[in-house]
PDB file of C-alpha atoms in Angstrom:
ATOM      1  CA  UNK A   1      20.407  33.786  11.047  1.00 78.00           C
ATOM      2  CA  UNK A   2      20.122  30.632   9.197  1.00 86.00           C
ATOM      3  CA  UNK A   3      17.792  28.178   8.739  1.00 89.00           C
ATOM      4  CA  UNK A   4      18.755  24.381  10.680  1.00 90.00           C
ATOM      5  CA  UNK A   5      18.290  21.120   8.659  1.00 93.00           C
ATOM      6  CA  UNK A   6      14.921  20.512  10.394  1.00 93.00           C
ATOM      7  CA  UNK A   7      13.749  23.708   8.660  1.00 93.00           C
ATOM      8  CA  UNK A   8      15.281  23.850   5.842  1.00 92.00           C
ATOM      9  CA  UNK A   9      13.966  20.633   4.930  1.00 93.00           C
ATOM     10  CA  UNK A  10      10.720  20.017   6.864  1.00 94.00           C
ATOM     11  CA  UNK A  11       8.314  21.336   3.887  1.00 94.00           C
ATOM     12  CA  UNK A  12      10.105  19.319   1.302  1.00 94.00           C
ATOM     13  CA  UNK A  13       9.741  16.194   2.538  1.00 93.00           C
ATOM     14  CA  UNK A  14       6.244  16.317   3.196  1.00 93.00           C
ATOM     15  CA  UNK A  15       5.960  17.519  -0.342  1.00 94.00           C
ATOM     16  CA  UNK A  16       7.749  14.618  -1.515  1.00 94.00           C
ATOM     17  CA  UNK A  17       5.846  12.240   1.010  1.00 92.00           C
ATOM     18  CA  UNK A  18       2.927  13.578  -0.870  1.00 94.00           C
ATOM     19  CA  UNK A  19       3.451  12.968  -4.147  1.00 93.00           C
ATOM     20  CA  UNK A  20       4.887   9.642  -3.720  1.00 91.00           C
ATOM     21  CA  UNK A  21       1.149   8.138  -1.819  1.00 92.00           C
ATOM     22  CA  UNK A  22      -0.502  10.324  -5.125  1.00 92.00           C
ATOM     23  CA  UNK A  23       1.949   8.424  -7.285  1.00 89.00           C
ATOM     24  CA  UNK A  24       1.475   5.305  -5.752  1.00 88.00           C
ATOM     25  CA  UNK A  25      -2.100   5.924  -5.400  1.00 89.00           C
ATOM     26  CA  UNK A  26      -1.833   6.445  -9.515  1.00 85.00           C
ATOM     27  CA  UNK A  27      -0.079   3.661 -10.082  1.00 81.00           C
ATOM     28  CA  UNK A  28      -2.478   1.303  -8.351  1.00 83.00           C
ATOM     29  CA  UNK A  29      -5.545   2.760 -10.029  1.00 81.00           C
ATOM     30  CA  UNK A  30      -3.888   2.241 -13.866  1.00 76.00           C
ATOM     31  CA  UNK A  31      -3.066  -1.359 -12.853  1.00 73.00           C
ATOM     32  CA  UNK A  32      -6.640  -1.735 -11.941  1.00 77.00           C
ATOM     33  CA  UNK A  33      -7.459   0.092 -15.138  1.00 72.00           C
ATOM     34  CA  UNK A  34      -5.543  -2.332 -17.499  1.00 63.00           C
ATOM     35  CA  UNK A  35      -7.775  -2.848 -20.469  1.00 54.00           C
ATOM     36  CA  UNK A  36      -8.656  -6.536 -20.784  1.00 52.00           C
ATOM     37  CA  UNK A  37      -7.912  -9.145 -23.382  1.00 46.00           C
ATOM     38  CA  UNK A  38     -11.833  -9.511 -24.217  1.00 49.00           C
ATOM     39  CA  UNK A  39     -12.144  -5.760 -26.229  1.00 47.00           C
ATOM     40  CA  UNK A  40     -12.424  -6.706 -29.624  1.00 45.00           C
ATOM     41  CA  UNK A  41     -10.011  -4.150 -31.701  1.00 52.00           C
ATOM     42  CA  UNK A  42      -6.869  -6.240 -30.748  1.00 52.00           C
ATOM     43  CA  UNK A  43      -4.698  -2.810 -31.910  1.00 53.00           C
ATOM     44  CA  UNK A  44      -6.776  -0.857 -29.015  1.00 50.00           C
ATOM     45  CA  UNK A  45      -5.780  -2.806 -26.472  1.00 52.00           C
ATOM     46  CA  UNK A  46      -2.207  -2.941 -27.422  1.00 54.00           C
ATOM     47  CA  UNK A  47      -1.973   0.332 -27.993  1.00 54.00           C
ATOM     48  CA  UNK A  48      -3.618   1.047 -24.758  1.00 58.00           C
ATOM     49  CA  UNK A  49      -1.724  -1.286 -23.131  1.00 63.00           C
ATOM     50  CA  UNK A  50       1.828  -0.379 -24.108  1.00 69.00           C
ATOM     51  CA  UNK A  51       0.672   3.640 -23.217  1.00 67.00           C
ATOM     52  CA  UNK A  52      -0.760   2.336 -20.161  1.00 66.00           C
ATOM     53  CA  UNK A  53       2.648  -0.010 -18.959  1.00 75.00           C
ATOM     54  CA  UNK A  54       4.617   3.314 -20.095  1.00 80.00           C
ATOM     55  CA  UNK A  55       2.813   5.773 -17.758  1.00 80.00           C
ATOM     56  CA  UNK A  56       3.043   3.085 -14.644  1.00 80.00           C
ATOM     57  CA  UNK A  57       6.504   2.748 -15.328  1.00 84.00           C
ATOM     58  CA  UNK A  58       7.008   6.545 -14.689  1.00 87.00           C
ATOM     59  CA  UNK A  59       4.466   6.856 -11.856  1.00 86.00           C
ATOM     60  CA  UNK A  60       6.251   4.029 -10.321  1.00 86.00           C
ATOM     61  CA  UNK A  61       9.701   5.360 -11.042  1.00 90.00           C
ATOM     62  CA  UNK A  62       8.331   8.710  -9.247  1.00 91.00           C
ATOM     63  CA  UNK A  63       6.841   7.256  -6.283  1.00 90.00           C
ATOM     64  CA  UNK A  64      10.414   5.562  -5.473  1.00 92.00           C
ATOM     65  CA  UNK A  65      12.390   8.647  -5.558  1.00 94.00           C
ATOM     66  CA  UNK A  66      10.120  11.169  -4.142  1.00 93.00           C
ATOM     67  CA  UNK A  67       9.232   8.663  -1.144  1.00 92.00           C
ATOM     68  CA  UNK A  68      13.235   7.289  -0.986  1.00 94.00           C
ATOM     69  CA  UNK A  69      14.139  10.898  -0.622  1.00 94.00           C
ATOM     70  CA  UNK A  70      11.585  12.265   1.614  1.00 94.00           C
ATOM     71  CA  UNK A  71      12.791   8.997   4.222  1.00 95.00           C
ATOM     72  CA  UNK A  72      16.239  10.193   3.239  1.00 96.00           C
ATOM     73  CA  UNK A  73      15.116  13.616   4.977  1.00 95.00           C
ATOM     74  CA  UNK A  74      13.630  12.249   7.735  1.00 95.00           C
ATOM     75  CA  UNK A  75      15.776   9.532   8.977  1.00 96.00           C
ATOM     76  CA  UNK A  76      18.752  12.202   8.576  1.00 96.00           C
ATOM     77  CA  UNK A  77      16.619  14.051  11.157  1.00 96.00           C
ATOM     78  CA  UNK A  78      15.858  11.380  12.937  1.00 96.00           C
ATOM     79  CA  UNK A  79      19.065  10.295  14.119  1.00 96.00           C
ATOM     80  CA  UNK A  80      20.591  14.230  14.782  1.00 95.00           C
ATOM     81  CA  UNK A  81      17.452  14.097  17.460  1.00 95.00           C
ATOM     82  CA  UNK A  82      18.293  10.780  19.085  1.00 95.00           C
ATOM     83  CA  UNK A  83      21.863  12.041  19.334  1.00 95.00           C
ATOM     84  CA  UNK A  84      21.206  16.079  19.787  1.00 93.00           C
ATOM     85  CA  UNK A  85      18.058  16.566  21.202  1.00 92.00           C
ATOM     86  CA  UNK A  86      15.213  14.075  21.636  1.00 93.00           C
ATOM     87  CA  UNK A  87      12.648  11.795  19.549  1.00 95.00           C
ATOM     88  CA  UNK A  88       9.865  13.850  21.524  1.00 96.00           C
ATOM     89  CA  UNK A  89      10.889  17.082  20.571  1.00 95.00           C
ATOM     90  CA  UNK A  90      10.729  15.957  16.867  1.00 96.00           C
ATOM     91  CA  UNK A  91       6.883  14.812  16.804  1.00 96.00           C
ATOM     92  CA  UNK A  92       6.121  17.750  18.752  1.00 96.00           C
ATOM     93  CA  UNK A  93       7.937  19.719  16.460  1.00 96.00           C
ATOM     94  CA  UNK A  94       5.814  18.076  13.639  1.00 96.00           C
ATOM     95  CA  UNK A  95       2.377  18.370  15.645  1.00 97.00           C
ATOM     96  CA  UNK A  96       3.004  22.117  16.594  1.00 96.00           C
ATOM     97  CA  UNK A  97       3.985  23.143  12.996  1.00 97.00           C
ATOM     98  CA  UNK A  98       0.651  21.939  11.818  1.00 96.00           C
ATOM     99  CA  UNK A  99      -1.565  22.991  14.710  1.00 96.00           C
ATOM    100  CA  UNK A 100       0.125  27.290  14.360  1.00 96.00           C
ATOM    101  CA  UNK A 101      -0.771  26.958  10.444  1.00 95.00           C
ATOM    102  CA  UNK A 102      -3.763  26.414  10.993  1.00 96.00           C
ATOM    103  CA  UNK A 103      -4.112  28.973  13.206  1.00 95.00           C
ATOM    104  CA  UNK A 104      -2.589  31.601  11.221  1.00 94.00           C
ATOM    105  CA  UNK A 105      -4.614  30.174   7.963  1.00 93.00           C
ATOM    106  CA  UNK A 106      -7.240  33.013   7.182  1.00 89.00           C
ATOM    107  CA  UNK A 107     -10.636  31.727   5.946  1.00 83.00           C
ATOM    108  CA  UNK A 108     -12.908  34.644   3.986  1.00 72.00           C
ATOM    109  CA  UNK A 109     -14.292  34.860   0.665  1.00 56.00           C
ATOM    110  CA  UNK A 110     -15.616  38.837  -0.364  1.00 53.00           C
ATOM    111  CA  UNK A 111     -18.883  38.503  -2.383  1.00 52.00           C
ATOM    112  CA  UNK A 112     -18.040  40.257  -5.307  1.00 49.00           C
ATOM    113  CA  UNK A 113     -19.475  41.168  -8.628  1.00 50.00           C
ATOM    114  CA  UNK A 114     -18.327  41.090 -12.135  1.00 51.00           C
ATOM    115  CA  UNK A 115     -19.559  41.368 -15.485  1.00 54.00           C
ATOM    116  CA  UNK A 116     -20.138  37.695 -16.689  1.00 56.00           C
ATOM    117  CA  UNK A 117     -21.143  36.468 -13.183  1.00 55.00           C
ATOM    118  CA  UNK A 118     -23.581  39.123 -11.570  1.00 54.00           C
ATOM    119  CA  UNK A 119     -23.093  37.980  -7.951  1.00 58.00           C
ATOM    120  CA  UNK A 120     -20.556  35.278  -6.600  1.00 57.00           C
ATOM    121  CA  UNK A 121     -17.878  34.850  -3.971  1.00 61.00           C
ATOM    122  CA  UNK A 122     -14.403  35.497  -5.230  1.00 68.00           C
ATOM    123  CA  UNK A 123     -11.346  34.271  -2.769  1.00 71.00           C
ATOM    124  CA  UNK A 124      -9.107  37.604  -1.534  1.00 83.00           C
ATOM    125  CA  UNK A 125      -5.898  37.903  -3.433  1.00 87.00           C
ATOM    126  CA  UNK A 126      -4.858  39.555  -0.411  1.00 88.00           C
ATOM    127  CA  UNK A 127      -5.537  36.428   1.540  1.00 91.00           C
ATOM    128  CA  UNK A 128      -3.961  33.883  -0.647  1.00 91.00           C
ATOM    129  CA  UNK A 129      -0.661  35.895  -0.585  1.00 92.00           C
ATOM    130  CA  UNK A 130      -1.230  35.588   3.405  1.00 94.00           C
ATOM    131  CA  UNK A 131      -2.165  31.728   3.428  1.00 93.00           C
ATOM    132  CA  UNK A 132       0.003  31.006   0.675  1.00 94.00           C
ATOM    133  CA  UNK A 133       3.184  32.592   3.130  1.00 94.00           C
ATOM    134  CA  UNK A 134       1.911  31.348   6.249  1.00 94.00           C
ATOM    135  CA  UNK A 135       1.562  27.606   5.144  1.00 94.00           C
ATOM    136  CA  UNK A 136       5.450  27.714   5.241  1.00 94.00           C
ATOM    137  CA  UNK A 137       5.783  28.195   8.916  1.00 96.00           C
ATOM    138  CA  UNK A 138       7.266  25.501  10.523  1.00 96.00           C
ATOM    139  CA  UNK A 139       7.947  25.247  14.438  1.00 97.00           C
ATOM    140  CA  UNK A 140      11.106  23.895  15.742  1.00 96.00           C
ATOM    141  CA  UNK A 141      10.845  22.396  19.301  1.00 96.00           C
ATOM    142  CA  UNK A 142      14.526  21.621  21.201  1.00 95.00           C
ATOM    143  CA  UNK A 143      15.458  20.868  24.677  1.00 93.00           C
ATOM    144  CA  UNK A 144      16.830  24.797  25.549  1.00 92.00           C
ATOM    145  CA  UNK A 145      15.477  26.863  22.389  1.00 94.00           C
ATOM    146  CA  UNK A 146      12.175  27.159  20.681  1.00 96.00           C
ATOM    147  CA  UNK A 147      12.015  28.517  17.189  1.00 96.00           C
ATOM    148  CA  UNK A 148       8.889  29.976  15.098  1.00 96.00           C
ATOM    149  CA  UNK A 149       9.970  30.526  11.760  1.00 96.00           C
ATOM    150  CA  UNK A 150       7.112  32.550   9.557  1.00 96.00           C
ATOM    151  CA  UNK A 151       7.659  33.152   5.632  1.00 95.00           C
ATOM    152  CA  UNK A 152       6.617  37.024   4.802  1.00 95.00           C
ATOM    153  CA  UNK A 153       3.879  37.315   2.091  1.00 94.00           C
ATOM    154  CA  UNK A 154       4.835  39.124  -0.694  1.00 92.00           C
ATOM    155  CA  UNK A 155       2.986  41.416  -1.548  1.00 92.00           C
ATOM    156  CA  UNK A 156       2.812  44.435   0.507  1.00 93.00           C
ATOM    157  CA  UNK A 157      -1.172  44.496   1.957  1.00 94.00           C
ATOM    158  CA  UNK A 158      -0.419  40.544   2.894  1.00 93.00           C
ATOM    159  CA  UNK A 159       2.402  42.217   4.641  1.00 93.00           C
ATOM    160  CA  UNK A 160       0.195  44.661   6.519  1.00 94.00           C
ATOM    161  CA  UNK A 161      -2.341  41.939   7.296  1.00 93.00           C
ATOM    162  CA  UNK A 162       0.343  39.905   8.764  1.00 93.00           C
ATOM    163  CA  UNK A 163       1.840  42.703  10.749  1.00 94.00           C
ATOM    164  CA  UNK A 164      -1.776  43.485  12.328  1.00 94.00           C
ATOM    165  CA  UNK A 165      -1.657  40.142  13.443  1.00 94.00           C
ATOM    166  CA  UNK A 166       1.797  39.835  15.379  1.00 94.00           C
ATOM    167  CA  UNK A 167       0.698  40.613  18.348  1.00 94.00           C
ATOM    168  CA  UNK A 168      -1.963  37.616  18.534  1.00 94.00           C
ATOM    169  CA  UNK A 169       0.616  34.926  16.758  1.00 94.00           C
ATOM    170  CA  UNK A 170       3.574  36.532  19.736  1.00 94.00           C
ATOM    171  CA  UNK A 171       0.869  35.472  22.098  1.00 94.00           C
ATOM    172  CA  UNK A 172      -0.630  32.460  20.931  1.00 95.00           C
ATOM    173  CA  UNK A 173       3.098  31.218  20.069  1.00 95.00           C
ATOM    174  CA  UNK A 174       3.884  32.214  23.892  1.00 94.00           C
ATOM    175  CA  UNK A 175       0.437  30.167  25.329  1.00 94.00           C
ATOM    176  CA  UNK A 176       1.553  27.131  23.272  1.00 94.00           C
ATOM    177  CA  UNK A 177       5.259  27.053  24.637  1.00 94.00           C
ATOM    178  CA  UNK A 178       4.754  27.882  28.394  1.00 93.00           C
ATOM    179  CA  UNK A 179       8.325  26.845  29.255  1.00 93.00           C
ATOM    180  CA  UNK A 180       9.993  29.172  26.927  1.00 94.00           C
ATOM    181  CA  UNK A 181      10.734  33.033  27.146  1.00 94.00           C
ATOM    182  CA  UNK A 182      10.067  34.783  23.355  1.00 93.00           C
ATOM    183  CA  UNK A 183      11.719  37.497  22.456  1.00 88.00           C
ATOM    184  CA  UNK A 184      10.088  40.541  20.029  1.00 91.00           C
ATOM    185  CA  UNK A 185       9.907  38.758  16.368  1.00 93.00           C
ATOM    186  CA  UNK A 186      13.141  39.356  13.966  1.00 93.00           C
ATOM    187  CA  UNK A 187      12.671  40.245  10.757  1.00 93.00           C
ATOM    188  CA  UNK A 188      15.466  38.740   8.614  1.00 93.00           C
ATOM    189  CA  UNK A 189      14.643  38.710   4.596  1.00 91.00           C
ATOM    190  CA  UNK A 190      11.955  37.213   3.987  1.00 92.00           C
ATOM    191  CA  UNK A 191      11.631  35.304   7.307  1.00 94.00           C
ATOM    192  CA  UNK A 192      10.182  36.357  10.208  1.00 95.00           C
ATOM    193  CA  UNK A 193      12.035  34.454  13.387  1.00 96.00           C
ATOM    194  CA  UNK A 194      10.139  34.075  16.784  1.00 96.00           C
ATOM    195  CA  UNK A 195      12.843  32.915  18.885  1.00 96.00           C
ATOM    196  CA  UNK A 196      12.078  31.041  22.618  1.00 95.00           C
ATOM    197  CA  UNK A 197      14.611  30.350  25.083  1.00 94.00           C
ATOM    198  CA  UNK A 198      14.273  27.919  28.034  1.00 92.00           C
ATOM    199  CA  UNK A 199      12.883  29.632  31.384  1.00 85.00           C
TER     200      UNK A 199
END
C-alpha cells in the first residue's frame, strides 16, 4: 500500500511552514539588531554590518523557499479536495492528525542515577524512539475511507511498547471516527495502516 499525496507530504510542509516563520522571525530580529552609525570604531560597524546584511540575505532567501514550497504543498492539496473530496475533510484531516499525536505522545521521565549527577531525571530512550515514531502519524479523513497511518519505532522495546498499546489507539481511533468501520491494523514496512471504511 502506498502512501497518497496528503501523506506523503503532510509532515513536510509543516516542517517547511516552520522554518520559514523561524526564518522570518530571524530575519526581523537582525534588522532590529543592525548596529548603529553612533559606535565609534567605524571598521566595527562595517564589518558588522556587511556580516549582518550577509546573514539576512540568507535567512531571507530561506524563508521564501521553505514558505513558497510548503504553499506549493498545500494549495496542490487544496485543490485535489475541492475537486476529489471536500475542503472539510482537509481541516479535519489536519485537526485529527494533531489531536491522535498527542494522544499517542508518552510523557515519563525515570529518576535515574549516575556517577557525576547523584540523583536526576533522565528522559527514556525507550520513549523517545516511541514519541519520536509516533509524531509522524498523520490521519487522513475522505468522504468513503478513513486512514490512520502510524510510523513503527525502531528500535525493538519502542516496538513492544507500541504493540501493548494497539488495542487502546484501535479503539480510540474507532471513538474518534464513529462513521467508519476499522479493520485489524496492517503492518506494511515500517508503517502501520489503520484503515476505516464508510458504514
Amino acid at each position: 500500500m502506498k502512501r497518497n499525496f496528503f501523506q506523503f507530504t503532510f509532515n513536510v510542509s509543516f516542517l517547511f511552514l516552520f522554518v520559514s516563520i523561524l526564518c522570518f522571525s530571524l530575519n526581523v530580529v537582525f534588522n532590529l539588531t543592525n548596529p548603529s552609525n553612533e559606535i565609534a570604531d567605524v571598521n566595527l560597524v562595517l564589518f558588522n554590518k556587511n556580516f549582518g546584511t550577509t546573514i539576512i540575505t540568507y535567512i531571507h532567501r530561506m524563508a521564501i523557499l521553505t514558505s513558497s514550497t510548503a504553499l506549493s504543498l498545500i494549495i496542490v492539496e487544496v485543490i485535489s479536495r475541492i475537486r476529489k473530496d471536500s475542503l472539510l475533510n482537509y481541516a479535519k484531516s489536519i485537526y485529527q492528525t494533531f489531536r491522535m499525536r498527542y494522544f499517542l505522545r508518552q510523557y515519563h521521565s525515570t529518576p535515574t542515577e549516575t556517577t557525576g549527577n547523584p540523583k536526576g531525571n533522565h528522559y527514556n530512550p525507550i520513549l523517545k524512539s516511541f514519541n519520536h515514531a509516533v509524531s509522524k502519524c498523520v490521519v487522513d479523513i475522505r468522504k468513503e475511507k478513513t486512514i490512520v497511518l502510524l510510523k513503527v519505532p525502531n528500535t525493538q522495546q519502542a516496538q513492544k511498547l507500541l504493540e501493548e498499546r494497539i488495542e487502546s489507539i484501535q479503539k480510540e481511533i474507532t471513538s474518534r471516527h464513529p462513521h467508519y468501520y476499522f479493520s485489524a491494523p496492517n503492518r506494511i514496512g515500517n508503517k502501520l495502516w489503520f484503515i476505516g471504511t464508510r458504514r
